[in-house]
């Protein structure tokens, strides 16, 4: 089974459209979304609508929870907090109901999905070895997929040792046949690894591989929409930098 992995779309419609077009013809049978569907970008309702139409299986991210008013924005920076308030004010009832239905952790075809880590699904960044060990200690499946950091990553755990690999776009990586793995497909709507192109991944569970991909999209159009919505200017500027 081949799966399209999308994370941290952040209401960036031009980026999501470019990714879906880029993935066309790749034989994708399912779409899995690792959270932060909304927040920062200008098109939360259109993004949710596209994912609903695609029959996506998704988990909740911290920005989604903030837009639903489920968590406070005290730990957000001021720009993120302002974007969360704006998102909450424009979310339509159907988008809201769909986001409300999302769990923090879900299992699909024997794979565990969550936004941050299994220790703290909404908030924790899987950046440190300590967080990775805590995550794997709670992972009961061979493979897990996370988002939240906006940086593509493949972690392989064997006998307590954890190896971190930085996948390159277009490179097909074999999933380990022994040990366990955790993947992060990077961010569709707000990449932070210095490459402004939208990041996403293909995962083939039958053949056992993972491929990171990058899709160029009209960044200026996403920026125009952010400005037209009256969202903070730095949220537009950072898209061009991939930061
Ligand atoms: Zn995010």
Coordinates of C-alpha atoms and ligand atoms in Angstrom, one line a residue:
X1 CA 0.0 0.0 0.0
X2 CA 1.3 3.4 -1.0
X3 CA 0.6 6.4 1.3
X4 CA 1.0 10.2 0.8
X5 CA 2.4 11.7 4.0
X6 CA 1.6 15.4 4.7
X7 CA 2.5 17.4 7.7
X8 CA 2.3 21.0 9.0
X9 CA 0.3 22.3 6.0
X10 CA -0.6 25.3 8.1
X11 CA -3.4 26.6 5.9
X12 CA -1.1 27.1 2.9
X13 CA -3.4 26.3 0.0
X14 CA -1.0 27.0 -2.9
X15 CA 1.6 24.6 -1.3
X16 CA -1.0 21.9 -0.7
X17 CA -2.3 22.1 -4.2
X18 CA 1.2 21.9 -5.6
X19 CA 2.0 18.8 -3.5
X20 CA -1.2 17.1 -4.6
X21 CA -0.4 17.8 -8.2
X22 CA 3.2 16.7 -7.8
X23 CA 2.1 13.4 -6.2
X24 CA -0.4 12.7 -9.0
X25 CA 0.4 9.5 -10.8
X26 CA 2.4 8.1 -7.9
X27 CA -0.1 5.4 -7.2
X28 CA -1.1 6.8 -3.8
X29 CA -3.9 4.9 -2.1
X30 CA -4.2 6.7 1.2
X31 CA -3.4 10.2 2.6
X32 CA -2.1 10.5 6.2
X33 CA -1.7 13.9 7.8
X34 CA 0.5 14.6 10.8
X35 CA -1.3 17.6 12.2
X36 CA -1.0 21.4 12.1
X37 CA -3.4 21.5 9.3
X38 CA -4.3 25.1 10.1
X39 CA -2.6 28.1 11.8
X40 CA -0.1 30.7 10.2
X41 CA -1.6 30.5 6.7
X42 CA -4.6 32.2 5.1
X43 CA -6.8 29.3 3.8
X44 CA -7.8 27.0 6.7
X45 CA -11.2 26.2 5.3
X46 CA -10.1 25.4 1.8
X47 CA -7.2 23.2 3.1
X48 CA -9.6 21.2 5.4
X49 CA -12.0 20.8 2.5
X50 CA -9.3 19.4 0.2
X51 CA -8.2 16.9 2.9
X52 CA -11.7 15.9 3.6
X53 CA -12.3 15.3 -0.1
X54 CA -9.1 13.2 -0.3
X55 CA -10.4 11.0 2.6
X56 CA -7.3 11.9 4.6
X57 CA -6.6 10.2 8.0
X58 CA -5.2 12.9 10.2
X59 CA -4.1 13.6 13.8
X60 CA -4.5 16.9 15.7
X61 CA -1.6 19.3 16.0
X62 CA -1.0 22.1 18.6
X63 CA -2.0 24.8 16.1
X64 CA -5.3 22.9 15.3
X65 CA -6.0 22.5 19.0
X66 CA -5.4 26.2 19.6
X67 CA -7.7 27.2 16.7
X68 CA -10.4 25.0 18.3
X69 CA -9.9 26.7 21.6
X70 CA -8.9 23.4 23.2
X71 CA -5.5 24.7 24.4
X72 CA -4.4 28.2 25.3
X73 CA -1.8 30.0 23.2
X74 CA 0.4 31.1 26.2
X75 CA 3.3 29.0 24.9
X76 CA 2.9 30.3 21.3
X77 CA 5.0 33.2 20.1
X78 CA 2.9 36.4 19.6
X79 CA 2.7 35.9 15.8
X80 CA 1.5 32.3 16.2
X81 CA -1.0 33.4 18.9
X82 CA -2.4 36.1 16.6
X83 CA -2.7 33.6 13.7
X84 CA -4.5 31.1 16.0
X85 CA -7.0 33.8 17.0
X86 CA -7.6 34.8 13.4
X87 CA -8.0 31.1 12.4
X88 CA -10.5 30.5 15.1
X89 CA -12.5 33.5 13.9
X90 CA -12.8 32.3 10.3
X91 CA -13.1 28.5 10.7
X92 CA -16.4 27.4 9.2
X93 CA -18.7 24.8 11.0
X94 CA -17.7 21.9 8.7
X95 CA -14.0 22.6 9.1
X96 CA -14.4 22.9 12.8
X97 CA -16.4 19.7 13.1
X98 CA -13.7 17.8 11.0
X99 CA -10.9 19.1 13.1
X100 CA -12.8 18.4 16.3
X101 CA -13.1 14.7 15.2
X102 CA -9.3 14.2 15.0
X103 CA -7.5 12.2 17.6
X104 CA -4.0 13.1 19.0
X105 CA -2.7 9.6 18.2
X106 CA -4.0 7.1 15.7
X107 CA -3.0 3.8 14.2
X108 CA -3.3 3.1 10.5
X109 CA -2.3 -0.2 8.9
X110 CA -0.1 -1.0 11.9
X111 CA 1.6 2.4 11.8
X112 CA 1.4 4.9 14.7
X113 CA 0.7 8.6 13.8
X114 CA 1.1 11.6 16.1
X115 CA 2.1 15.3 15.7
X116 CA 4.9 15.7 18.3
X117 CA 6.0 12.6 20.2
X118 CA 4.1 9.8 21.9
X119 CA 5.1 11.2 25.2
X120 CA 3.5 14.6 24.4
X121 CA 1.6 14.3 21.2
X122 CA 0.6 17.9 20.8
X123 CA 3.7 19.8 22.1
X124 CA 7.0 17.9 22.2
X125 CA 9.5 18.4 19.4
X126 CA 11.3 15.2 18.4
X127 CA 14.7 17.0 18.2
X128 CA 16.8 15.5 21.1
X129 CA 18.1 12.0 21.7
X130 CA 16.2 12.0 25.1
X131 CA 12.9 12.8 23.4
X132 CA 13.6 10.1 20.7
X133 CA 14.2 7.5 23.4
X134 CA 11.0 8.4 25.3
X135 CA 9.1 8.3 22.0
X136 CA 10.4 4.8 21.0
X137 CA 9.7 3.6 24.6
X138 CA 6.0 4.2 24.0
X139 CA 6.0 3.1 20.3
X140 CA 4.3 -0.3 20.1
X141 CA 4.4 -0.5 16.2
X142 CA 7.4 -1.0 14.0
X143 CA 6.9 2.4 12.4
X144 CA 5.7 5.7 13.6
X145 CA 5.3 9.0 11.7
X146 CA 5.4 12.5 13.3
X147 CA 5.6 16.1 12.3
X148 CA 5.8 19.3 14.4
X149 CA 9.5 20.2 13.8
X150 CA 9.0 21.0 10.1
X151 CA 12.3 19.2 9.3
X152 CA 12.4 15.9 7.4
X153 CA 14.0 13.1 9.4
X154 CA 14.3 9.3 9.6
X155 CA 15.1 7.8 13.0
X156 CA 16.1 4.1 13.2
X157 CA 16.2 2.3 16.6
X158 CA 18.0 -1.0 17.0
X159 CA 18.8 -2.5 20.4
X160 CA 18.5 0.8 22.2
X161 CA 20.8 2.7 19.7
X162 CA 19.1 5.5 17.7
X163 CA 20.5 6.6 14.3
X164 CA 19.2 9.8 12.8
X165 CA 19.2 10.2 9.0
X166 CA 18.5 13.4 7.0
X167 CA 16.6 12.2 3.9
X168 CA 17.4 13.9 0.7
X169 CA 14.6 14.7 -1.8
X170 CA 14.1 12.1 -4.4
X171 CA 16.2 9.5 -2.6
X172 CA 14.3 6.2 -1.8
X173 CA 15.2 5.0 1.7
X174 CA 14.6 1.4 2.7
X175 CA 12.7 1.0 5.9
X176 CA 14.7 -1.2 8.3
X177 CA 13.7 -4.8 8.3
X178 CA 14.9 -5.1 11.9
X179 CA 14.4 -2.6 14.7
X180 CA 11.9 0.3 14.6
X181 CA 11.7 3.5 12.7
X182 CA 10.2 7.0 13.0
X183 CA 9.7 9.3 10.0
X184 CA 9.0 13.0 9.7
X185 CA 8.0 14.1 6.1
X186 CA 8.9 17.8 6.8
X187 CA 6.4 20.6 6.3
X188 CA 4.1 21.2 3.3
X189 CA 3.1 24.8 4.2
X190 CA 6.0 26.3 6.2
X191 CA 9.3 24.4 5.6
X192 CA 12.1 25.4 8.2
X193 CA 15.1 23.6 6.7
X194 CA 16.2 26.5 4.5
X195 CA 14.4 25.1 1.4
X196 CA 11.2 27.0 0.7
X197 CA 9.7 24.3 -1.5
X198 CA 6.9 22.3 0.0
X199 CA 8.1 19.0 1.6
X200 CA 6.1 15.8 1.6
X201 CA 6.8 12.1 1.4
X202 CA 5.6 8.8 -0.2
X203 CA 5.6 5.7 1.9
X204 CA 5.2 2.2 0.5
X205 CA 4.3 -0.2 3.2
X206 CA 4.3 -3.3 0.9
X207 CA 7.7 -2.6 -0.7
X208 CA 9.1 -1.1 2.5
X209 CA 10.4 2.3 1.4
X210 CA 10.1 6.0 2.1
X211 CA 10.8 8.9 -0.3
X212 CA 11.0 12.5 0.7
X213 CA 9.9 14.9 -2.1
X214 CA 10.0 18.7 -2.6
X215 CA 7.5 20.6 -4.7
X216 CA 8.0 24.2 -5.8
X217 CA 4.8 26.3 -5.4
X218 CA 3.9 29.9 -5.9
X219 CA 5.2 31.3 -2.6
X220 CA 4.2 34.8 -3.7
X221 CA 0.6 33.7 -4.0
X222 CA 0.6 32.3 -0.4
X223 CA 2.2 35.6 0.8
X224 CA -0.4 37.6 -1.0
X225 CA -3.2 35.7 0.7
X226 CA -1.6 36.1 4.1
X227 CA -1.3 39.9 3.6
X228 CA -4.9 40.1 2.3
X229 CA -6.1 38.3 5.4
X230 CA -4.4 40.9 7.6
X231 CA -2.1 38.2 9.2
X232 CA 1.3 39.4 10.5
X233 CA 3.9 40.2 7.8
X234 CA 6.6 38.0 9.1
X235 CA 4.4 35.0 8.4
X236 CA 4.5 35.9 4.7
X237 CA 8.2 36.7 4.7
X238 CA 9.4 33.5 6.2
X239 CA 7.8 31.4 3.5
X240 CA 10.3 32.7 0.9
X241 CA 13.2 31.8 3.2
X242 CA 12.1 28.3 4.2
X243 CA 12.5 29.3 7.9
Ligands
LIG1 ZN1 3.7 23.1 12.7

